Amino acid sequence: MSSSEANRAAVHSAVAIAQEENKFKAVELRKREGLFEVLWTKSGKAGDGSWSGFAAECGLPTVTTKHTKFSGDRVRVVGFESTGVAFYRMDAPAVAENEIEALVKMQAEAMLPLPAQEMEIAWRRGAVRDGKAAITIAAARKQPLQALVDNVRDFGPAKILLDCEAIVRAWRAVFSQSKEDALVVDVTARSTQLCLVENGHLSNATVLDIGLEDFLRTSRSLPGGVDLADQTEVTERFSQDIRSVLESSGYSEPTDLPVLVLSDGSGAIESIVCFLKSAGLNAAAALPEAGSFRAQSGFGPAQIYEYKLPIGLALMALEKPADGLNLFANLYDPAGMKKKDYGVHSLKIAGAIAAVLLTVLAIVSYGFDVATEKRLSRLEGQAGFKELVERQTLIKTVARERPDLLQLLSDINSGENRGVTLDSFHFKKGQPVTVSGQVQDNDQLYDFQKSLLNKKGITDVNIQNTSRDSKTKRLKFTITFHYKTFTKKSAQIRSPELRKP
């Protein structure tokens, strides 16, 4: 094969389509010899047609079946507007990936504002610090996700990606080529998207209902020809919203993190940056670098800024990241076009003791660990051998006082327990342990109660309620009991990080 043939064989492109407020936008991006080329761009009003109609205008085939084979050198992707996506943060033990997955799914169920069957989640594992991995969870209602799948099914995109992740990717590749932590601010006509970037990846995203139009009303004119209305009210609300996002993400000081506003070089964006600076934020404008791409004549910084969202989507498609937040994994299969009825479900104790244990440990250990870390921090101010001794003693004390949940679960499932099937298990510090299950008759239930009373550390075993299942004729029950001193009210430690929003 000649060098020119090899170059042609190495050419790959991605067609990315996104809806940004009331517009469809699309680009085709090609990667050749390590550089990206913008082959074409296209836009159209979203109200004038459908996703499939706009895809047809872009030259994409719009009739697909489960037997359709897509060209490997021209991948197509679409973006999902992440206005309705909620992001959560949690810490998890630094354990294997499959164990983390079970933990995240169960913890997410406690966080979600709606029943688990109405939601979809995706998660990404971050850096490990002090033996704990930072987890970013994205959650969204299933209905709008499925609606987008139905709208784009005809032209069969290979992936459906979050627009906030695409903005982060475009920022890194085109606006800064930086991997530093930052709050990336994308101001559009009617809203603003705040993307928190940590270790090069999106870790949180928030959409504000303040946009460029709020800054560009014509009630009065400022130097530079930029018309701004209600300057003080709008800018103060804008800066306060940004401060709130930073504080909720752990950045208590406004200058702790750079606030980078994506800019086309216009006076309006520059004014917004100035307002944020005057509010005490570490703000700066991030301008696109025209040299990042090869493109047709006339495609400069202004055009890169206009199409940054589909450009970011195309970059993600060409680079095939393995750690994206895929909210559509259970709803969309580009090869078979099949939809799965899958959600976040509670795990039964009989089949998932390990997963339950991990979740329980994450809940009950967090508050105790926070208090411990504060005590350890106070010791750090002292120097010398005494500090080390006290620190090690405290660590050993913490280890001794943690509940042995593995032993507890083993105790519950050990013994005769004839005919007992356990369905659920709930443990939280300061509350009685609750287990529910099924038995054939009352004799089996009383035997199970007696078995629990004989276990070391288990007291006050009470049968709360029973009911007969009309179909199986089995007796359903709920039992509560205390486990050592951990379930007494005095042991309760609340964790603000894990509270349901």
mmCIF file with all atom_site columns, C-alpha atoms in Angstrom, residues 1 25 72 94 131 141 212 231 238 242 246 285 290 323 333 385 395-396 403 426 453-454 471 476:
data_model
loop_
_atom_site.group_PDB
_atom_site.id
_atom_site.type_symbol
_atom_site.label_atom_id
_atom_site.label_alt_id
_atom_site.label_comp_id
_atom_site.label_asym_id
_atom_site.label_entity_id
_atom_site.label_seq_id
_atom_site.pdbx_PDB_ins_code
_atom_site.Cartn_x
_atom_site.Cartn_y
_atom_site.Cartn_z
_atom_site.occupancy
_atom_site.B_iso_or_equiv
_atom_site.pdbx_formal_charge
_atom_site.auth_seq_id
_atom_site.auth_comp_id
_atom_site.auth_asym_id
_atom_site.auth_atom_id
_atom_site.pdbx_PDB_model_num
ATOM 1  C CA . MET A 1 1   ? 0.000   0.000   0.000  1.00 0.00 ? 1   MET A CA 1
ATOM 2  C CA . LYS A 1 25  ? -26.725 22.444  14.368 1.00 0.00 ? 25  LYS A CA 1
ATOM 3  C CA . GLY A 1 72  ? -17.121 2.431   10.194 1.00 0.00 ? 72  GLY A CA 1
ATOM 4  C CA . ALA A 1 94  ? -11.887 1.765   46.415 1.00 0.00 ? 94  ALA A CA 1
ATOM 5  C CA . GLY A 1 131 ? -9.055  5.032   50.139 1.00 0.00 ? 131 GLY A CA 1
ATOM 6  C CA . ARG A 1 141 ? -36.274 10.864  33.754 1.00 0.00 ? 141 ARG A CA 1
ATOM 7  C CA . LEU A 1 212 ? -27.327 36.490  26.809 1.00 0.00 ? 212 LEU A CA 1
ATOM 8  C CA . GLN A 1 231 ? -27.405 45.338  35.044 1.00 0.00 ? 231 GLN A CA 1
ATOM 9  C CA . PHE A 1 238 ? -25.832 35.456  37.850 1.00 0.00 ? 238 PHE A CA 1
ATOM 10 C CA . ILE A 1 242 ? -22.201 30.624  40.138 1.00 0.00 ? 242 ILE A CA 1
ATOM 11 C CA . LEU A 1 246 ? -18.949 26.381  43.481 1.00 0.00 ? 246 LEU A CA 1
ATOM 12 C CA . ALA A 1 285 ? -12.654 34.558  28.800 1.00 0.00 ? 285 ALA A CA 1
ATOM 13 C CA . ALA A 1 290 ? -8.618  28.833  14.861 1.00 0.00 ? 290 ALA A CA 1
ATOM 14 C CA . ASP A 1 323 ? -15.738 6.667   30.366 1.00 0.00 ? 323 ASP A CA 1
ATOM 15 C CA . ASP A 1 333 ? -29.075 -0.161  20.822 1.00 0.00 ? 333 ASP A CA 1
ATOM 16 C CA . PHE A 1 385 ? 5.947   11.644  68.197 1.00 0.00 ? 385 PHE A CA 1
ATOM 17 C CA . ILE A 1 395 ? -7.492  4.905   63.668 1.00 0.00 ? 395 ILE A CA 1
ATOM 18 C CA . LYS A 1 396 ? -7.544  1.632   65.612 1.00 0.00 ? 396 LYS A CA 1
ATOM 19 C CA . PRO A 1 403 ? -20.324 -2.323  62.796 1.00 0.00 ? 403 PRO A CA 1
ATOM 20 C CA . HIS A 1 426 ? -32.184 -2.019  55.674 1.00 0.00 ? 426 HIS A CA 1
ATOM 21 C CA . LEU A 1 453 ? -32.742 -13.575 69.484 1.00 0.00 ? 453 LEU A CA 1
ATOM 22 C CA . ASN A 1 454 ? -30.087 -16.241 69.993 1.00 0.00 ? 454 ASN A CA 1
ATOM 23 C CA . LYS A 1 471 ? -51.184 -15.756 44.833 1.00 0.00 ? 471 LYS A CA 1
ATOM 24 C CA . LYS A 1 476 ? -45.121 -11.978 54.147 1.00 0.00 ? 476 LYS A CA 1
#
